[in-house]
C-alpha positions as a printed NumPy array, in Angstrom:
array([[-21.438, -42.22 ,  47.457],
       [-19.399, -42.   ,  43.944],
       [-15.551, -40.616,  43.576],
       [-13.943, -38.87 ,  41.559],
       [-10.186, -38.693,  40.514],
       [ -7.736, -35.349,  40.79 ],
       [ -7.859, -35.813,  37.014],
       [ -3.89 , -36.651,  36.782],
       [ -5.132, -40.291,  37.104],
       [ -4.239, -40.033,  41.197],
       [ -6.51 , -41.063,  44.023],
       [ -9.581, -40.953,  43.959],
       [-11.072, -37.927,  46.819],
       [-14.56 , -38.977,  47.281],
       [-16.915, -36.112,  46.763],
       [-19.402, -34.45 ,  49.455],
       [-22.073, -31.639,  49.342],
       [-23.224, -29.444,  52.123],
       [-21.964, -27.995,  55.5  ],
       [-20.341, -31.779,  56.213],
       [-18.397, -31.775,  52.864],
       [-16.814, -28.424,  53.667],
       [-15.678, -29.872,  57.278],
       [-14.451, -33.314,  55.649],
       [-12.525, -31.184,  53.078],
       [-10.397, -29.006,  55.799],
       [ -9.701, -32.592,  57.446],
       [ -8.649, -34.173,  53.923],
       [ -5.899, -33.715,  51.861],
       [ -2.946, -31.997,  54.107],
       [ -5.426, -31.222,  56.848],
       [ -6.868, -28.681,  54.299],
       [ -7.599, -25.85 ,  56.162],
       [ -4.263, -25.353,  58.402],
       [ -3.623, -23.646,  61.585],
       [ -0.919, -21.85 ,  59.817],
       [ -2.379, -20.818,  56.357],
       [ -6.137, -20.937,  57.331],
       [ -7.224, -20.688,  53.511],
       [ -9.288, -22.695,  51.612],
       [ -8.17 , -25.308,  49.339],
       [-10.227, -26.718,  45.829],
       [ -9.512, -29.481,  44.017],
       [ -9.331, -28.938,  40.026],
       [-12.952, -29.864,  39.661],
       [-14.091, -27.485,  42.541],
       [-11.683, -24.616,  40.78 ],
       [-13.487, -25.106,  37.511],
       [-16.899, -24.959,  38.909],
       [-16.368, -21.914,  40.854],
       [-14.138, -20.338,  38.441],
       [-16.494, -21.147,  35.55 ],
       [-13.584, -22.491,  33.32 ],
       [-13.005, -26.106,  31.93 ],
       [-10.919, -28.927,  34.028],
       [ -8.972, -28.6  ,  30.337],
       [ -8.839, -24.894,  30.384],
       [ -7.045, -25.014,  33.744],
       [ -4.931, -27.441,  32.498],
       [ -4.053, -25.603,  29.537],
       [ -3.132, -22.447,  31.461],
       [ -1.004, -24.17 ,  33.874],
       [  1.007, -25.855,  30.846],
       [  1.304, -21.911,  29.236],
       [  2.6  , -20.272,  32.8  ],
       [ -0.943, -18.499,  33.303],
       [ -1.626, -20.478,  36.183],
       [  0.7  , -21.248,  38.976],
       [  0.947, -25.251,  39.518],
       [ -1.199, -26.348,  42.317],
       [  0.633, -27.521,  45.635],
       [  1.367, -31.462,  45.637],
       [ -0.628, -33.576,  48.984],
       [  0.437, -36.825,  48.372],
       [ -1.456, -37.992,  45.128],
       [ -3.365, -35.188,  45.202],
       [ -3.479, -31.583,  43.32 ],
       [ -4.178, -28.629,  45.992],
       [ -5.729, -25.513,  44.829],
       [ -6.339, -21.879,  46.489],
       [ -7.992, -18.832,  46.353],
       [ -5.167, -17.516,  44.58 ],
       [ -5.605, -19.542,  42.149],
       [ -9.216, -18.434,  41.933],
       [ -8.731, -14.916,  41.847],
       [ -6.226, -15.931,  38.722],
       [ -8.961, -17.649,  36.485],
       [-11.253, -14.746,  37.4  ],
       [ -9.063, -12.225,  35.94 ],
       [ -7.853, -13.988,  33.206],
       [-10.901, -13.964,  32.37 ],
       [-11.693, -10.621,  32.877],
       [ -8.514,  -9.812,  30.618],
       [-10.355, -12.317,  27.926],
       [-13.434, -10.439,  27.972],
       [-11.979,  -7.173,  26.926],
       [-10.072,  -8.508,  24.245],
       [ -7.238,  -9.659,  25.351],
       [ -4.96 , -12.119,  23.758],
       [ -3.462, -15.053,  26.39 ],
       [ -0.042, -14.078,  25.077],
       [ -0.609, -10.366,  26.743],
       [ -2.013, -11.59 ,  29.287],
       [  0.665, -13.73 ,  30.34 ],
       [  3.034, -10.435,  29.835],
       [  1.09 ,  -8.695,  32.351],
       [  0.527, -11.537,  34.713],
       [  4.311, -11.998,  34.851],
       [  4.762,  -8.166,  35.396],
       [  2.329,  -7.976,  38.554],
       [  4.181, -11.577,  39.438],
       [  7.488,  -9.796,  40.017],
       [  6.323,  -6.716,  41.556],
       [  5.609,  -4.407,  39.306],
       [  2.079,  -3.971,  39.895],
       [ -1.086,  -4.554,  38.027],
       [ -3.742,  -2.498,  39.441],
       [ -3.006,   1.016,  37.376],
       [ -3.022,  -1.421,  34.424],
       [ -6.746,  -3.129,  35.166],
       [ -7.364,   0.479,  36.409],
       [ -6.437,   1.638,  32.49 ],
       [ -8.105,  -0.994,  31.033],
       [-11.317,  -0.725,  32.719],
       [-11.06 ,   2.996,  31.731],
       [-10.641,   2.214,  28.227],
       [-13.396,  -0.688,  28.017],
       [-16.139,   2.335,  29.923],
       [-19.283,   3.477,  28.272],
       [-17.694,   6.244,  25.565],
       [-21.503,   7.656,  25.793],
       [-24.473,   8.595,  28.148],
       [-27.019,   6.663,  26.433],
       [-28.208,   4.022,  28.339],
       [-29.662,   0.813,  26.481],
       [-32.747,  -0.282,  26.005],
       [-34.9  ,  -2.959,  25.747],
       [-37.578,  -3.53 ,  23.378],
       [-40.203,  -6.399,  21.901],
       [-40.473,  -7.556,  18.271],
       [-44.269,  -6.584,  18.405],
       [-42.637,  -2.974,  19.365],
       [-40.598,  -3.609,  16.773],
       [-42.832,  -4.087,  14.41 ],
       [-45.182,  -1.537,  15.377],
       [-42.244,   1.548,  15.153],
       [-41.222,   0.004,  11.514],
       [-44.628,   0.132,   9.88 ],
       [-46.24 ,  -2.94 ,  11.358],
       [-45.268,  -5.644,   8.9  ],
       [-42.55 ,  -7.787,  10.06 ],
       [-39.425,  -8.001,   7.923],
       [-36.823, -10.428,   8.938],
       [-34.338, -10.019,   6.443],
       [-34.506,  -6.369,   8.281],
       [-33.594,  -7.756,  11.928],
       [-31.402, -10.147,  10.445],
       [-29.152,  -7.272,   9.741],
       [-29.725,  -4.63 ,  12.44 ],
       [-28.445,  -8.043,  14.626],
       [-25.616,  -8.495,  12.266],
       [-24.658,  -4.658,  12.766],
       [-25.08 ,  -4.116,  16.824],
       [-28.15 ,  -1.735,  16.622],
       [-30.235,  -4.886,  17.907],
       [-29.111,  -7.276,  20.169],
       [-31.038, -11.252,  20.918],
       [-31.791, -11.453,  24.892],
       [-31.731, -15.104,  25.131],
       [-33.958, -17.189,  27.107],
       [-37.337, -14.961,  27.166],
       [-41.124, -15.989,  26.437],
       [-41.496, -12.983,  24.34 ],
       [-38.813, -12.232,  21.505],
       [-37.203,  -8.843,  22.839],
       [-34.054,  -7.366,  21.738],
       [-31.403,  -4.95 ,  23.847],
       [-30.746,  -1.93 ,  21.68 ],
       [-27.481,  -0.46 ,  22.88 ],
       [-28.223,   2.945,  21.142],
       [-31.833,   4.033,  21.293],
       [-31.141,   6.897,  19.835],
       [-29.403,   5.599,  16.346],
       [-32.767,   3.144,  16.22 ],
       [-34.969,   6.245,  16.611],
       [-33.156,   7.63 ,  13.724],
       [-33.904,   4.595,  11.622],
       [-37.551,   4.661,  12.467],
       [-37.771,   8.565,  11.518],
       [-35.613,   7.774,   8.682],
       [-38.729,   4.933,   7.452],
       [-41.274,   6.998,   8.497],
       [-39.782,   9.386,   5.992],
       [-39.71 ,   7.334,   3.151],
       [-36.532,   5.781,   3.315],
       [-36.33 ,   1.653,   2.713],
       [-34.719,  -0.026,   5.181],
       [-32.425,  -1.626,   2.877],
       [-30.894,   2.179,   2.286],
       [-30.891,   2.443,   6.033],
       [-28.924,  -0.115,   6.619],
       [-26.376,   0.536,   3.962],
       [-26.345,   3.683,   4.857],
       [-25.151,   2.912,   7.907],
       [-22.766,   0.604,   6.827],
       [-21.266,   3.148,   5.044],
       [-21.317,   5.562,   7.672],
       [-19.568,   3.205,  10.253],
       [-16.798,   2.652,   7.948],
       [-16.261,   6.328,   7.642],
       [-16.551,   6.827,  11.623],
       [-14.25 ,   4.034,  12.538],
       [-11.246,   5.636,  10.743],
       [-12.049,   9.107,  12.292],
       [-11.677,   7.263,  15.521],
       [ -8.518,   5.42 ,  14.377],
       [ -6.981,   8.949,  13.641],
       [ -8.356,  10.387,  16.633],
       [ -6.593,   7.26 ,  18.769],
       [ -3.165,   7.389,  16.698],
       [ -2.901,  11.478,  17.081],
       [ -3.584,  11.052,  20.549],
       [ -1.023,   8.461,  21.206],
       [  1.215,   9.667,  19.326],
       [  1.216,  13.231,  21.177],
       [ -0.298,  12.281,  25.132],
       [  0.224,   8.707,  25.768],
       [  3.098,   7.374,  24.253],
       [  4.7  ,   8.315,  27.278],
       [  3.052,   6.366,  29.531],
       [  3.175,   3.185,  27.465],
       [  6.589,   2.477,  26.456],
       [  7.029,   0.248,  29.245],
       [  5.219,  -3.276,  28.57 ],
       [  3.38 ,  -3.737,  30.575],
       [  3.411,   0.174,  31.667],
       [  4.55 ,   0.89 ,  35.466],
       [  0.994,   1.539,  37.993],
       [  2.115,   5.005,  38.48 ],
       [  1.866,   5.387,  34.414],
       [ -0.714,   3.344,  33.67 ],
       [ -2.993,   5.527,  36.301],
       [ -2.038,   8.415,  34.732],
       [ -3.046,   7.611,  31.203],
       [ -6.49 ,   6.394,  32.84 ],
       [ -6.935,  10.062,  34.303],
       [ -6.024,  11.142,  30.673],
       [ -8.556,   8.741,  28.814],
       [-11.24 ,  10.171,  31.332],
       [-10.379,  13.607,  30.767],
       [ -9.783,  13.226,  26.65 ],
       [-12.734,  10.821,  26.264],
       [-15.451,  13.388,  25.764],
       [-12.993,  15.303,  23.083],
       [-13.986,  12.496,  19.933],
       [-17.356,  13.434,  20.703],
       [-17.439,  17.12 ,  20.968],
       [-14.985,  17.563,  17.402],
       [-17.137,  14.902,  15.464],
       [-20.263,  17.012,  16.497],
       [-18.624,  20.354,  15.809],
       [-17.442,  19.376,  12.859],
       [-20.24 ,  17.193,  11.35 ],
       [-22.229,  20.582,  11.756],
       [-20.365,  23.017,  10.171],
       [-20.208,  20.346,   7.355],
       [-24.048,  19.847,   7.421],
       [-24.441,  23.781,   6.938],
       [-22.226,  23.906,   4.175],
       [-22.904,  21.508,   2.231],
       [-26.924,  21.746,   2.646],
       [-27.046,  25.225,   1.834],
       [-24.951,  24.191,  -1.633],
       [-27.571,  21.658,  -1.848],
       [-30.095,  23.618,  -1.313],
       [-29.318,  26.43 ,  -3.738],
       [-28.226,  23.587,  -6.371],
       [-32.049,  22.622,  -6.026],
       [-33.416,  26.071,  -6.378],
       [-31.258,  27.862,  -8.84 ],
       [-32.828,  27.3  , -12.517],
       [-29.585,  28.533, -13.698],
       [-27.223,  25.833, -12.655],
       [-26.616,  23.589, -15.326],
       [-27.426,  19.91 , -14.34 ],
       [-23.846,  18.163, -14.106],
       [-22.583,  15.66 , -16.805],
       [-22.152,  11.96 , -15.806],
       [-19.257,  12.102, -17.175],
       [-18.015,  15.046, -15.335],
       [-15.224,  15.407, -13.222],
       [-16.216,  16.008,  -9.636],
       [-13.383,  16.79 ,  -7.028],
       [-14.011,  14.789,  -4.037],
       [-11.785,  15.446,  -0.48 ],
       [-10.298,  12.211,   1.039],
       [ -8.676,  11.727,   4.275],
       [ -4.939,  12.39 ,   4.027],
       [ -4.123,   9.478,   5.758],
       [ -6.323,   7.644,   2.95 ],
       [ -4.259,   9.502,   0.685],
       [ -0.883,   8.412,   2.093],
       [ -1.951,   4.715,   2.607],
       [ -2.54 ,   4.647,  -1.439],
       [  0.264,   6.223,  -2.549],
       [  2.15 ,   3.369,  -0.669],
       [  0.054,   0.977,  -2.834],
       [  0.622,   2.756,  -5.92 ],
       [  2.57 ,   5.556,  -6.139],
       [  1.391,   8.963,  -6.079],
       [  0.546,   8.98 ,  -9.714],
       [ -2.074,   5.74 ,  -9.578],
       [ -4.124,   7.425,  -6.268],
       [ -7.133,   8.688,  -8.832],
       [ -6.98 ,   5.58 , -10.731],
       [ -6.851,   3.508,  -7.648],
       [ -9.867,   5.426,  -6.156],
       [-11.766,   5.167,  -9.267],
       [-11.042,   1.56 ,  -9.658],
       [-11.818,   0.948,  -5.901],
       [-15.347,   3.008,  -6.101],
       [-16.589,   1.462,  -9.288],
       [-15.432,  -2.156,  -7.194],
       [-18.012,  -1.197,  -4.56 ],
       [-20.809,  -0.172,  -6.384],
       [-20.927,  -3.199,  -8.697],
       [-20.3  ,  -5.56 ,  -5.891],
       [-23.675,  -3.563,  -4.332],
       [-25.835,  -3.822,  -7.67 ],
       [-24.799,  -7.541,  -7.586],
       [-25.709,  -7.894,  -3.548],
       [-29.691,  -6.155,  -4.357],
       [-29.698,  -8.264,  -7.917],
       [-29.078, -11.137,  -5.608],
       [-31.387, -10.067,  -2.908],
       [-34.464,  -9.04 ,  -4.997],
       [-33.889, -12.618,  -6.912],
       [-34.169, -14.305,  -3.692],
       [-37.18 , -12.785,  -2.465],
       [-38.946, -13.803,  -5.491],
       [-38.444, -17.081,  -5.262]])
């Protein structure tokens, strides 16, 4: 039967499988398993398979003050559950986004009493489906099929890039996760229309950019207003931290509803311009070279006059436009060069 070290270069604790292992490990080491504490102890090898960190991740959060040292039985390092339930929510924490320096900040708070669970409460609240769409699965012959029939890879290759598809490792069949069916059902009535895909996708490129600071401003109006109350405590107390929870569930459909509100009074406005632009024979086609007033976000506006001054925001803008759409006739030059050789 082989050994294996405590990995600080200690005895060697010989290892054992099975029922007879788990008896032989409450008789080792301290007696294991006490009459007093009755709870079971892992050595760092047994914490990092059941944890699913690294022997050196373990290490490396004991030497940052994530991890609580392990209790000393002779030459060897002793383990618990505690310790377990540690590395399981650190790596929770890591999962959602969390940095190890925050983490340690809350660890320490829940260390010294002040609680944790209305902050994992808040968190897990925060990191909840935003939506009611469930996602889908679906196969690249699917695929395929809804786009037309002709595989085009450079097509996939960015719908993975952007989150609409998603690679399910490990299967037979090639089959992608789409999170949203309904933004790829848009895409397929979008190409069934007429539309290239390579418009689709920039498109939505576009588009996201445009959403993500609507949700920004949503986020710092609603902080600044609701919860900065219950967050200027780091970490925030429970009793706070549950209460901005019950807010985020009660606020969370509010992005939605405005965005949809809004997006279609804006859709009947400017259609019916569009519409009657189209139609009328006497509206004089516009001039390239013609002015056109365009509406910007104020906080856009703000963020440029900080740049360059409130006289340089229309320069800026134009400078910045003109930017993007020669970078994108260099990006298709380079594209359609590509696919001809």
């Amino acid at each position: 039967m082989g050994a294996a070290g405590d990995g600080r270069g200690g005895r060697t604790i010989p290892r054992r499988t099975g029922p007879a292992a788990a008896g032989w490990w409450k008789r080792s080491v301290g007696a294991g398993l006490s009459e007093q504490s009755a709870q079971p102890e892992y050595r760092i090898e047994d914490l990092a398979h059941l944890s699913g960190a690294t022997v050196r991740t373990i290490r490396a959060y004991q030497d940052r003050g994530l991890l609580p040292r392990p209790e000393r039985r002779g030459r060897a390092n002793v383990y618990g559950d505690a310790h377990l339930a540690r590395l399981r929510r650190i790596a929770d924490l890591l999962d959602r986004g969390y940095t190890l320096a925050s983490i340690k900040e809350l660890l320490e708070a829940w260390d010294t009493g002040r609680g944790l669970g209305g902050v994992l409460g808040l968190v897990a609240e925060v990191h909840g489906p935003w939506t009611d769409e469930e996602a889908a699965r679906i196969s690249r012959a699917e695929l395929d099929a809804r786009f037309g029939g002709t595989p085009d890879e450079e097509a996939v290759r960015e719908a993975v890039e952007l989150g609409v598809l998603e690679r399910i490792p490990d299967r037979e069949t090639e089959e992608y996760l789409v999170p949203s069916p309904q933004e790829l059902a848009v895409a397929v009535e979008l190409y069934a229309a007429g539309v290239p895909l390579t418009a689709i996708t920039g498109h939505l490129k576009e588009l996201r950019g445009q959403v993500e600071h609507i949700a920004s401003r949503f986020l710092e109006f609603t902080t600044e207003y609701v919860f900065a109350r219950y967050l200027e405590h780091r970490p925030p107390t429970d009793a706070d931290a549950a209460e901005a929870a019950e807010l985020v569930r009660r606020l969370r459909p509010l992005a939605q509803q405005t965005v949809d509100a809004e997006l279609a009074r804006a859709m009947r406005l400017f259609a019916t311009r569009h519409l009657q632009s189209h139609l009328s024979p006497d509206t004089p086609a516009a001039q390239d070279d013609e002015p056109r007033p365009v509406a910007l976000p104020a906080g856009t506006v703000r963020a440029v006059q900080g740049l360059v001054g409130a006289e340089g925001v229309a320069a800026f803008v134009t400078a910045a436009a003109e930017r993007e759409v020669h970078k994108r006739t260099l990006d298709a030059l380079l594209t359609d060069h590509h696919r001809e050789t």
